[in-house]
Amino acid sequence: MVEYSSRSTGKHSSKLGLLSPEDKRSTGFEDKMSDMIAALVHASEKAAKIARACRLEESLFGLLIEEKKEGEKNKKFVTDFKTLADVLVQEVIKHDVGKQFPGIENNIFGEESNEFMNGLGEKIHVKVCETEQETAKLLSKVLDGNMKAAEVLARSAHQNIVIPDLNTGRIDIPQDRLGVWVDPIDSTFQYIKGVSDSKPNNNIYSCGLQCVTILIGVYDLHSGTPIMGVVNQPFAVQDPETQRWSGQYYWGISYGTTNVCSLGPHSKNGGVSSESNSMPAPQHLKKGSAADLEEERFSAVLSTGETVCVQTLLKEACGDNIHYAAGAGYKSLCVVLGFVDVYVFSEDTTFKWDCCSPHAILKSLGGGMADLKECLRRRQDGNREDCSELVYNVPVQDVKGADRWANKGGLVAYRSHKHLEAVLNLLSGISV
Ligand code: 2IP
Ligand code: CA
């Protein structure tokens, strides 16, 4: 099997004074939360390896791409293979993080259930077992006896991965307050399609494997606010000679007055960056003057599924600075990286697992992710001061299935409050 590498974004920044490893040892402080983010990064790297293996290992790729062929008799089964890979990643995260933080596995949530039915009508609960062999045996039952594919998957699930020290500094958060949202593969459609030669425009890929992300976000079970997150891009860069993909991951922690991120707070990363990210929200912007227009100028990334009304308003305000890209996680990452100022979505088809991790990173950079329609409603009620951020612990009432965890009011992901304000000014007339 070919080895693939991922690298962290390298640059570390913190708004805190950091404790050196020596300081930590001398204080005897149990730096649990920096271990937690390391465990999440580690789990995301393993998930990235599984995602790459499913595309690159012949025995798995065959199962994955079958889905594209219409009308095949085993279509349902191969659709389930993608689900199986998703569930396996979810279980790997539960297993690995749960081993280090016993009990947290009960508060790790995702879209899929781990219950499968195979061709023989047997009900199987997919999980990571004690040994690689046991996991392979269990997976082969779901894969109707395909031992080769089961062995490759089990090997990825049990492999040892080393990640560099993240050097987060000391963070003390009670573990029993933590819930975790996992999206094992965001932008599934791009993942299955597997386009590798898409070209970026202003650093942004509108489609292709670059839009695939693995999202792991931790939130406060009581308040619902995001606390830490990892966004892993398993197909970030392809080597033109070997065709091998390498990944990239980004992380951030925001808790109380602690804000730490793998990116500098003013990092531009070659993109159109917001120059300030901790500006107070401007009050009652008057429209019309040159200064106001300057204030309201921003760049945005949108879903191709955005409504015509919102697209038209944003196009008028942003001109050429409007981009389209696949993947809720990827679009949020474009904001994190400063390629655009905002990601706006007025529809209700993103979910808690799509947003929790990038939201935590944006928060650590002084930005956030607001509930678009709730913010607009508050303004219509005359309350321009309070913005409503997305929360992660409250389901939508009277709804079943995945839609319970939809972001009902849409969203605005932003790094700077002034850009959130500009979006809300612009969309103040849309129906909420
Ligand atoms: C999807 C995925 C889609 C996105 C949708 C998410 O998650 O990110 O790309 O739609 O909102 O729920 P769009 O690309 O139009 O933003 P998944 O791929 O996990 O189903
Ligand atoms: Ca998703």
CSV table of C-alpha atoms and ligand atoms in Angstrom, one decimal:
chain,number,residue,atom,x,y,z
A,1,MET,CA,0.0,0.0,0.0
A,2,VAL,CA,1.2,3.4,-0.9
A,3,GLU,CA,2.0,5.8,2.0
A,4,TYR,CA,0.3,9.2,1.9
A,5,SER,CA,1.2,12.1,4.1
A,6,SER,CA,-0.7,14.9,5.7
A,7,ARG,CA,0.8,18.0,7.1
A,8,SER,CA,-0.5,20.4,9.7
A,9,THR,CA,-0.8,24.0,8.7
A,10,GLY,CA,2.4,24.5,10.6
A,11,LYS,CA,1.9,28.0,11.9
A,12,HIS,CA,0.7,28.0,15.4
A,13,SER,CA,-0.8,31.0,17.1
A,14,SER,CA,-2.5,31.6,20.4
A,15,LYS,CA,-4.0,34.6,22.1
A,16,LEU,CA,-2.9,32.9,25.3
A,17,GLY,CA,0.4,32.7,27.1
A,18,LEU,CA,1.5,29.2,26.4
A,19,LEU,CA,3.1,26.7,28.8
A,20,SER,CA,6.2,25.0,27.6
A,21,PRO,CA,6.3,21.2,28.0
A,22,GLU,CA,8.8,21.8,30.8
A,23,ASP,CA,6.3,24.2,32.6
A,24,LYS,CA,3.6,21.6,32.2
A,25,ARG,CA,5.7,18.9,33.8
A,26,SER,CA,6.8,21.2,36.6
A,27,THR,CA,3.2,22.2,37.4
A,28,GLY,CA,2.1,18.6,37.2
A,29,PHE,CA,-1.0,19.9,35.3
A,30,GLU,CA,-2.9,17.2,33.5
A,31,ASP,CA,-3.3,18.9,30.2
A,32,LYS,CA,-6.3,16.9,29.1
A,33,MET,CA,-7.8,19.2,26.5
A,34,SER,CA,-4.7,19.5,24.4
A,35,ASP,CA,-4.6,15.7,24.5
A,36,MET,CA,-8.2,15.8,23.3
A,37,ILE,CA,-7.5,18.0,20.2
A,38,ALA,CA,-4.5,15.8,19.5
A,39,ALA,CA,-6.8,12.7,19.7
A,40,LEU,CA,-9.3,14.4,17.3
A,41,VAL,CA,-6.5,15.3,14.8
A,42,HIS,CA,-5.2,11.8,15.1
A,43,ALA,CA,-8.7,10.3,14.4
A,44,SER,CA,-9.2,12.7,11.5
A,45,GLU,CA,-5.9,11.6,10.0
A,46,LYS,CA,-6.9,7.9,10.3
A,47,ALA,CA,-10.2,8.8,8.7
A,48,ALA,CA,-8.4,10.6,5.9
A,49,LYS,CA,-6.3,7.5,5.3
A,50,ILE,CA,-9.5,5.4,5.1
A,51,ALA,CA,-11.0,7.9,2.7
A,52,ARG,CA,-7.9,7.8,0.4
A,53,ALA,CA,-7.7,4.0,0.7
A,54,CYS,CA,-11.4,3.6,-0.5
A,55,ARG,CA,-10.5,5.6,-3.6
A,56,LEU,CA,-7.0,4.1,-4.2
A,57,GLU,CA,-7.1,0.4,-3.2
A,58,GLU,CA,-8.6,-1.6,-6.0
A,59,SER,CA,-10.6,-3.9,-3.9
A,60,LEU,CA,-12.4,-0.9,-2.3
A,61,PHE,CA,-12.6,1.5,-5.2
A,62,GLY,CA,-14.5,-1.1,-7.2
A,63,LEU,CA,-17.2,-1.1,-4.6
A,64,LEU,CA,-17.2,2.7,-4.3
A,65,ILE,CA,-17.6,3.7,-8.0
A,66,GLU,CA,-20.2,1.0,-8.8
A,67,GLU,CA,-22.6,3.6,-7.4
A,68,LYS,CA,-22.2,5.7,-10.5
A,69,LYS,CA,-23.5,3.1,-12.9
A,70,GLU,CA,-27.2,3.5,-13.2
A,71,GLY,CA,-29.6,0.6,-12.9
A,72,GLU,CA,-27.1,-2.0,-11.7
A,73,LYS,CA,-28.6,-4.8,-9.7
A,74,ASN,CA,-26.3,-4.3,-6.7
A,75,LYS,CA,-26.8,-0.6,-6.6
A,76,LYS,CA,-28.2,-0.6,-3.2
A,77,PHE,CA,-25.4,-2.6,-1.8
A,78,VAL,CA,-22.7,-0.4,-3.2
A,79,THR,CA,-24.5,2.7,-1.9
A,80,ASP,CA,-24.2,1.0,1.4
A,81,PHE,CA,-20.5,0.6,0.9
A,82,LYS,CA,-20.1,4.4,1.2
A,83,THR,CA,-22.2,4.2,4.3
A,84,LEU,CA,-20.1,1.4,5.6
A,85,ALA,CA,-16.9,3.5,5.1
A,86,ASP,CA,-18.7,6.4,6.9
A,87,VAL,CA,-19.8,4.3,9.8
A,88,LEU,CA,-16.4,2.7,10.1
A,89,VAL,CA,-14.8,6.1,10.3
A,90,GLN,CA,-17.3,7.2,13.0
A,91,GLU,CA,-16.6,4.0,14.9
A,92,VAL,CA,-12.8,4.5,14.6
A,93,ILE,CA,-13.2,7.9,16.1
A,94,LYS,CA,-15.4,6.6,18.9
A,95,HIS,CA,-13.0,3.7,19.6
A,96,ASP,CA,-9.8,5.8,19.5
A,97,VAL,CA,-11.0,8.9,21.3
A,98,GLY,CA,-13.0,6.7,23.8
A,99,LYS,CA,-9.9,4.8,24.7
A,100,GLN,CA,-8.1,7.9,25.7
A,101,PHE,CA,-11.2,9.6,27.2
A,102,PRO,CA,-13.4,6.9,28.6
A,103,GLY,CA,-17.1,7.8,28.5
A,104,ILE,CA,-16.9,10.3,25.7
A,105,GLU,CA,-17.8,7.6,23.1
A,106,ASN,CA,-21.4,7.9,24.4
A,107,ASN,CA,-21.5,11.5,23.4
A,108,ILE,CA,-20.1,11.2,19.9
A,109,PHE,CA,-22.8,11.7,17.3
A,110,GLY,CA,-23.0,11.4,13.5
A,111,GLU,CA,-25.5,10.9,10.7
A,112,GLU,CA,-25.4,7.1,10.4
A,113,SER,CA,-26.4,4.2,12.6
A,114,ASN,CA,-23.9,1.4,12.9
A,115,GLU,CA,-26.5,-1.3,12.3
A,116,PHE,CA,-26.3,-3.1,8.9
A,117,MET,CA,-28.1,-5.9,7.2
A,118,ASN,CA,-26.1,-8.1,4.9
A,119,GLY,CA,-27.3,-10.2,1.9
A,120,LEU,CA,-28.1,-13.1,4.2
A,121,GLY,CA,-30.5,-10.9,6.2
A,122,GLU,CA,-28.1,-10.9,9.2
A,123,LYS,CA,-28.1,-7.8,11.4
A,124,ILE,CA,-24.6,-6.6,12.1
A,125,HIS,CA,-23.3,-3.8,14.4
A,126,VAL,CA,-20.2,-2.4,12.9
A,127,LYS,CA,-17.5,-1.5,15.4
A,128,VAL,CA,-13.7,-1.5,15.8
A,129,CYS,CA,-12.8,-4.7,17.6
A,130,GLU,CA,-9.8,-5.5,19.8
A,131,THR,CA,-7.7,-6.9,16.9
A,132,GLU,CA,-7.4,-6.1,13.2
A,133,GLN,CA,-8.3,-9.7,12.4
A,134,GLU,CA,-11.5,-9.5,14.4
A,135,THR,CA,-12.5,-6.2,12.8
A,136,ALA,CA,-11.8,-7.8,9.3
A,137,LYS,CA,-14.0,-10.7,10.2
A,138,LEU,CA,-16.9,-8.5,11.3
A,139,LEU,CA,-16.6,-6.3,8.2
A,140,SER,CA,-16.5,-9.3,5.9
A,141,LYS,CA,-20.0,-10.2,7.2
A,142,VAL,CA,-21.3,-6.8,6.1
A,143,LEU,CA,-19.4,-7.1,2.8
A,144,ASP,CA,-21.1,-10.4,2.0
A,145,GLY,CA,-17.8,-12.4,2.4
A,146,ASN,CA,-15.5,-10.0,0.5
A,147,MET,CA,-12.5,-10.7,2.8
A,148,LYS,CA,-10.0,-8.8,0.6
A,149,ALA,CA,-12.0,-5.5,1.0
A,150,ALA,CA,-12.7,-6.2,4.7
A,151,GLU,CA,-8.9,-6.8,5.4
A,152,VAL,CA,-7.9,-3.5,3.7
A,153,LEU,CA,-10.5,-1.6,5.6
A,154,ALA,CA,-9.6,-3.2,8.9
A,155,ARG,CA,-5.9,-2.5,8.3
A,156,SER,CA,-6.7,1.2,7.8
A,157,ALA,CA,-8.8,1.2,11.0
A,158,HIS,CA,-6.1,-0.3,13.1
A,159,GLN,CA,-3.0,1.4,11.7
A,160,ASN,CA,-0.7,3.5,13.8
A,161,ILE,CA,-0.5,7.1,12.9
A,162,VAL,CA,1.9,9.6,14.4
A,163,ILE,CA,1.0,13.3,14.4
A,164,PRO,CA,3.4,16.1,15.5
A,165,ASP,CA,2.9,17.9,18.8
A,166,LEU,CA,0.2,20.5,18.3
A,167,ASN,CA,1.5,22.7,21.1
A,168,THR,CA,-1.9,24.0,22.1
A,169,GLY,CA,-0.9,25.3,25.5
A,170,ARG,CA,-2.9,24.6,28.7
A,171,ILE,CA,-6.7,24.3,28.4
A,172,ASP,CA,-8.9,23.0,31.2
A,173,ILE,CA,-12.4,22.0,30.1
A,174,PRO,CA,-14.5,19.4,32.1
A,175,GLN,CA,-14.8,16.3,29.9
A,176,ASP,CA,-18.4,15.6,31.0
A,177,ARG,CA,-19.6,18.7,29.3
A,178,LEU,CA,-18.4,17.6,25.9
A,179,GLY,CA,-20.4,16.3,22.9
A,180,VAL,CA,-18.9,15.5,19.5
A,181,TRP,CA,-20.4,15.9,16.0
A,182,VAL,CA,-18.7,13.8,13.3
A,183,ASP,CA,-19.1,14.0,9.5
A,184,PRO,CA,-16.8,11.2,8.2
A,185,ILE,CA,-17.0,12.4,4.6
A,186,ASP,CA,-18.5,15.8,3.7
A,187,SER,CA,-19.2,16.4,0.0
A,188,THR,CA,-20.0,12.7,-0.6
A,189,PHE,CA,-21.0,13.5,-4.2
A,190,GLN,CA,-17.5,14.9,-5.0
A,191,TYR,CA,-15.9,12.0,-3.2
A,192,ILE,CA,-17.7,9.4,-5.3
A,193,LYS,CA,-17.3,11.3,-8.5
A,194,GLY,CA,-13.5,11.7,-7.8
A,195,VAL,CA,-12.6,14.5,-10.2
A,196,SER,CA,-8.9,15.2,-9.7
A,197,ASP,CA,-8.1,17.8,-12.3
A,198,SER,CA,-10.4,20.6,-11.2
A,199,LYS,CA,-8.7,24.1,-11.3
A,200,PRO,CA,-9.1,26.7,-8.6
A,201,ASN,CA,-10.3,30.2,-9.1
A,202,ASN,CA,-9.0,32.6,-6.5
A,203,ASN,CA,-7.8,29.6,-4.5
A,204,ILE,CA,-11.3,28.1,-4.5
A,205,TYR,CA,-12.2,24.7,-6.1
A,206,SER,CA,-15.8,24.8,-7.2
A,207,CYS,CA,-15.8,21.0,-7.4
A,208,GLY,CA,-13.4,18.0,-7.2
A,209,LEU,CA,-11.8,15.9,-4.5
A,210,GLN,CA,-10.4,19.1,-2.9
A,211,CYS,CA,-13.9,19.9,-1.7
A,212,VAL,CA,-14.1,16.7,0.4
A,213,THR,CA,-13.5,17.2,4.1
A,214,ILE,CA,-13.7,15.2,7.4
A,215,LEU,CA,-15.3,17.2,10.1
A,216,ILE,CA,-15.0,16.6,13.9
A,217,GLY,CA,-16.4,19.2,16.1
A,218,VAL,CA,-16.7,19.3,19.9
A,219,TYR,CA,-19.4,21.3,21.6
A,220,ASP,CA,-20.6,22.1,25.1
A,221,LEU,CA,-23.5,19.7,25.9
A,222,HIS,CA,-25.1,22.3,28.2
A,223,SER,CA,-24.8,25.6,26.2
A,224,GLY,CA,-24.6,24.0,22.7
A,225,THR,CA,-21.6,26.3,21.8
A,226,PRO,CA,-18.7,24.9,19.7
A,227,ILE,CA,-15.5,24.4,21.6
A,228,MET,CA,-13.0,22.8,19.3
A,229,GLY,CA,-12.8,21.5,15.8
A,230,VAL,CA,-10.7,19.7,13.2
A,231,VAL,CA,-11.3,20.1,9.5
A,232,ASN,CA,-9.3,17.5,7.5
A,233,GLN,CA,-9.0,17.8,3.7
A,234,PRO,CA,-7.8,14.3,2.7
A,235,PHE,CA,-7.3,15.3,-1.0
A,236,ALA,CA,-5.6,18.7,-0.6
A,237,VAL,CA,-2.7,18.3,-3.1
A,238,GLN,CA,-2.0,15.8,-5.8
A,239,ASP,CA,1.6,15.1,-6.8
A,240,PRO,CA,1.6,15.6,-10.6
A,241,GLU,CA,4.2,12.8,-11.0
A,242,THR,CA,3.1,10.1,-8.7
A,243,GLN,CA,-0.6,11.1,-8.7
A,244,ARG,CA,-0.5,10.6,-4.9
A,245,TRP,CA,-2.7,12.8,-2.8
A,246,SER,CA,-1.6,14.4,0.4
A,247,GLY,CA,-3.9,15.8,3.0
A,248,GLN,CA,-4.0,18.9,5.2
A,249,TYR,CA,-5.7,19.5,8.5
A,250,TYR,CA,-6.7,22.6,10.4
A,251,TRP,CA,-7.8,22.9,14.1
A,252,GLY,CA,-9.0,25.4,16.5
A,253,ILE,CA,-10.1,25.7,20.2
A,254,SER,CA,-12.3,28.4,21.6
A,255,TYR,CA,-13.3,28.2,25.2
A,256,GLY,CA,-13.9,31.1,27.5
A,257,THR,CA,-11.1,33.5,26.9
A,258,THR,CA,-8.9,30.8,25.4
A,259,ASN,CA,-8.6,30.9,21.6
A,260,VAL,CA,-6.0,28.8,19.9
A,261,CYS,CA,-5.8,27.8,16.3
A,262,SER,CA,-3.4,26.1,13.8
A,263,LEU,CA,-3.7,29.3,11.7
A,264,GLY,CA,-2.6,32.7,12.8
A,265,PRO,CA,-5.5,35.0,13.6
A,266,HIS,CA,-4.5,37.3,10.7
A,267,SER,CA,-3.4,34.5,8.3
A,268,LYS,CA,-4.1,35.3,4.7
A,269,ASN,CA,-3.0,32.0,3.1
A,270,GLY,CA,-2.8,33.7,-0.3
A,271,GLY,CA,-6.6,34.4,-0.2
A,272,VAL,CA,-8.7,37.4,-0.2
A,273,SER,CA,-8.5,37.8,3.6
A,274,SER,CA,-10.6,39.8,5.9
A,275,GLU,CA,-8.0,42.1,7.4
A,276,SER,CA,-9.5,42.2,10.8
A,277,ASN,CA,-11.3,39.4,12.7
A,278,SER,CA,-12.2,40.7,16.1
A,279,MET,CA,-13.9,44.0,15.2
A,280,PRO,CA,-16.9,44.9,17.3
A,281,ALA,CA,-20.2,44.7,15.4
A,282,PRO,CA,-20.8,48.1,13.8
A,283,GLN,CA,-24.0,49.7,15.0
A,284,HIS,CA,-26.8,50.8,12.8
A,285,LEU,CA,-24.9,51.2,9.5
A,286,LYS,CA,-26.3,54.1,7.4
A,287,LYS,CA,-26.4,53.1,3.8
A,288,GLY,CA,-25.2,55.2,0.9
A,289,SER,CA,-22.0,57.0,1.7
A,290,ALA,CA,-18.7,55.9,0.1
A,291,ALA,CA,-17.4,54.8,3.5
A,292,ASP,CA,-20.5,52.6,4.0
A,293,LEU,CA,-20.2,51.0,0.6
A,294,GLU,CA,-16.5,50.3,1.4
A,295,GLU,CA,-17.7,48.8,4.7
A,296,GLU,CA,-20.2,46.6,3.0
A,297,ARG,CA,-17.9,45.3,0.3
A,298,PHE,CA,-17.1,41.7,0.8
A,299,SER,CA,-16.5,38.4,-1.0
A,300,ALA,CA,-18.7,35.3,-0.5
A,301,VAL,CA,-18.8,31.6,-1.3
A,302,LEU,CA,-22.2,30.1,-2.1
A,303,SER,CA,-23.9,26.7,-2.7
A,304,THR,CA,-25.2,26.1,-6.2
A,305,GLY,CA,-28.4,25.3,-4.4
A,306,GLU,CA,-28.8,28.8,-3.1
A,307,THR,CA,-32.1,30.6,-3.9
A,308,VAL,CA,-32.2,32.9,-6.9
A,309,CYS,CA,-33.2,35.8,-4.6
A,310,VAL,CA,-30.2,35.5,-2.3
A,311,GLN,CA,-27.9,34.9,-5.2
A,312,THR,CA,-29.1,38.1,-6.9
A,313,LEU,CA,-28.7,40.2,-3.8
A,314,LEU,CA,-25.2,38.9,-3.1
A,315,LYS,CA,-24.1,39.3,-6.7
A,316,GLU,CA,-25.2,42.9,-6.7
A,317,ALA,CA,-23.2,43.5,-3.5
A,318,CYS,CA,-20.1,41.4,-4.3
A,319,GLY,CA,-19.8,41.6,-8.1
A,320,ASP,CA,-16.9,39.4,-9.2
A,321,ASN,CA,-16.2,38.4,-5.6
A,322,ILE,CA,-18.8,35.7,-5.6
A,323,HIS,CA,-17.7,32.1,-5.8
A,324,TYR,CA,-19.5,28.7,-5.9
A,325,ALA,CA,-18.1,25.5,-4.3
A,326,ALA,CA,-19.3,22.1,-3.3
A,327,GLY,CA,-19.3,20.9,0.3
A,328,ALA,CA,-20.6,22.7,3.4
A,329,GLY,CA,-17.3,21.9,5.2
A,330,TYR,CA,-15.2,23.1,2.3
A,331,LYS,CA,-17.0,26.4,1.9
A,332,SER,CA,-16.6,27.0,5.6
A,333,LEU,CA,-12.9,26.1,5.2
A,334,CYS,CA,-12.6,28.8,2.5
A,335,VAL,CA,-13.8,31.3,5.1
A,336,VAL,CA,-11.4,29.9,7.8
A,337,LEU,CA,-8.5,30.3,5.3
A,338,GLY,CA,-9.5,33.8,4.4
A,339,PHE,CA,-10.2,33.0,0.7
A,340,VAL,CA,-13.6,34.7,1.1
A,341,ASP,CA,-15.1,36.8,3.8
A,342,VAL,CA,-18.4,34.8,4.2
A,343,TYR,CA,-20.2,31.6,3.3
A,344,VAL,CA,-23.9,32.4,3.2
A,345,PHE,CA,-26.6,29.7,2.9
A,346,SER,CA,-30.3,30.5,3.3
A,347,GLU,CA,-31.6,27.0,2.9
A,348,ASP,CA,-32.0,24.3,5.6
A,349,THR,CA,-29.9,21.5,4.1
A,350,THR,CA,-26.8,21.7,6.2
A,351,PHE,CA,-26.6,19.8,9.5
A,352,LYS,CA,-25.0,20.1,12.9
A,353,TRP,CA,-22.2,17.7,11.8
A,354,ASP,CA,-21.4,20.0,8.8
A,355,CYS,CA,-20.8,23.1,10.9
A,356,CYS,CA,-19.6,22.3,14.4
A,357,SER,CA,-15.9,21.9,13.6
A,358,PRO,CA,-15.4,24.9,11.3
A,359,HIS,CA,-17.6,27.0,13.6
A,360,ALA,CA,-15.2,26.3,16.5
A,361,ILE,CA,-12.2,27.2,14.3
A,362,LEU,CA,-13.9,30.4,13.1
A,363,LYS,CA,-14.7,31.3,16.7
A,364,SER,CA,-11.1,30.8,17.7
A,365,LEU,CA,-10.2,33.4,14.9
A,366,GLY,CA,-12.7,35.9,16.2
A,367,GLY,CA,-15.5,35.0,13.8
A,368,GLY,CA,-18.4,32.6,14.0
A,369,MET,CA,-21.4,31.0,12.3
A,370,ALA,CA,-24.7,32.7,12.7
A,371,ASP,CA,-28.2,31.4,12.3
A,372,LEU,CA,-29.1,33.6,9.3
A,373,LYS,CA,-32.9,33.6,9.6
A,374,GLU,CA,-32.9,34.0,13.4
A,375,CYS,CA,-30.6,37.0,13.1
A,376,LEU,CA,-32.8,38.5,10.5
A,377,ARG,CA,-35.9,37.9,12.6
A,378,ARG,CA,-34.3,39.6,15.6
A,379,ARG,CA,-33.5,42.6,13.4
A,380,GLN,CA,-37.1,42.7,12.2
A,381,ASP,CA,-38.1,42.8,15.8
A,382,GLY,CA,-35.9,45.8,16.3
A,383,ASN,CA,-33.0,44.0,18.0
A,384,ARG,CA,-29.9,44.8,16.0
A,385,GLU,CA,-27.4,44.1,18.8
A,386,ASP,CA,-27.8,40.4,19.4
A,387,CYS,CA,-26.8,37.9,16.8
A,388,SER,CA,-27.8,34.3,17.1
A,389,GLU,CA,-24.9,31.9,16.7
A,390,LEU,CA,-25.6,28.3,15.7
A,391,VAL,CA,-25.9,25.9,18.6
A,392,TYR,CA,-25.3,22.2,18.6
A,393,ASN,CA,-27.4,20.7,21.4
A,394,VAL,CA,-31.0,21.5,20.4
A,395,PRO,CA,-32.9,19.4,17.8
A,396,VAL,CA,-35.6,20.8,15.5
A,397,GLN,CA,-39.0,20.1,17.1
A,398,ASP,CA,-41.5,17.7,15.7
A,399,VAL,CA,-39.1,16.4,13.0
A,400,LYS,CA,-37.8,12.9,12.5
A,401,GLY,CA,-34.5,11.5,11.3
A,402,ALA,CA,-31.5,13.5,10.1
A,403,ASP,CA,-33.7,16.7,9.7
A,404,ARG,CA,-33.8,16.9,13.5
A,405,TRP,CA,-30.3,18.2,13.3
A,406,ALA,CA,-30.7,20.5,10.3
A,407,ASN,CA,-29.6,24.1,10.5
A,408,LYS,CA,-33.2,25.3,10.0
A,409,GLY,CA,-32.5,29.0,9.6
A,410,GLY,CA,-29.6,28.7,7.2
A,411,LEU,CA,-26.2,30.1,8.1
A,412,VAL,CA,-23.6,32.8,7.7
A,413,ALA,CA,-20.0,31.7,8.3
A,414,TYR,CA,-17.7,34.8,8.9
A,415,ARG,CA,-14.3,35.8,10.3
A,416,SER,CA,-15.2,39.4,10.9
A,417,HIS,CA,-18.4,40.8,12.5
A,418,LYS,CA,-18.4,43.7,10.1
A,419,HIS,CA,-18.9,41.2,7.3
A,420,LEU,CA,-21.7,39.4,9.1
A,421,GLU,CA,-23.3,42.8,9.6
A,422,ALA,CA,-23.0,43.6,5.9
A,423,VAL,CA,-24.7,40.3,5.0
A,424,LEU,CA,-27.5,40.9,7.4
A,425,ASN,CA,-28.0,44.5,6.0
A,426,LEU,CA,-28.1,43.1,2.5
A,427,LEU,CA,-30.6,40.3,3.2
A,428,SER,CA,-32.8,42.1,5.7
A,429,GLY,CA,-35.7,42.0,3.2
A,430,ILE,CA,-35.8,38.3,2.5
A,431,SER,CA,-38.7,36.2,3.9
A,432,VAL,CA,-37.9,34.5,7.2
B,1,2IP,C1,-23.7,17.8,2.3
B,1,2IP,C2,-22.5,18.3,1.4
B,1,2IP,C3,-23.2,19.1,0.3
B,1,2IP,C4,-23.9,20.3,0.8
B,1,2IP,C5,-24.9,19.9,1.9
B,1,2IP,C6,-24.3,18.9,2.9
B,1,2IP,O1,-23.1,16.8,3.1
B,1,2IP,O2,-21.7,19.2,2.1
B,1,2IP,O3,-22.2,19.4,-0.6
B,1,2IP,O4,-24.5,21.0,-0.2
B,1,2IP,O5,-25.4,21.0,2.5
B,1,2IP,O6,-25.3,18.5,3.8
B,1,2IP,P1,-23.8,22.1,-1.1
B,1,2IP,O7,-22.6,21.5,-1.7
B,1,2IP,O8,-24.8,22.5,-2.0
B,1,2IP,O9,-23.4,23.1,-0.1
B,1,2IP,P2,-22.9,15.3,2.7
B,1,2IP,O10,-22.0,15.3,1.5
B,1,2IP,O11,-22.2,14.7,3.9
B,1,2IP,O12,-24.2,14.7,2.5
B,2,CA,CA,-22.1,16.6,5.4
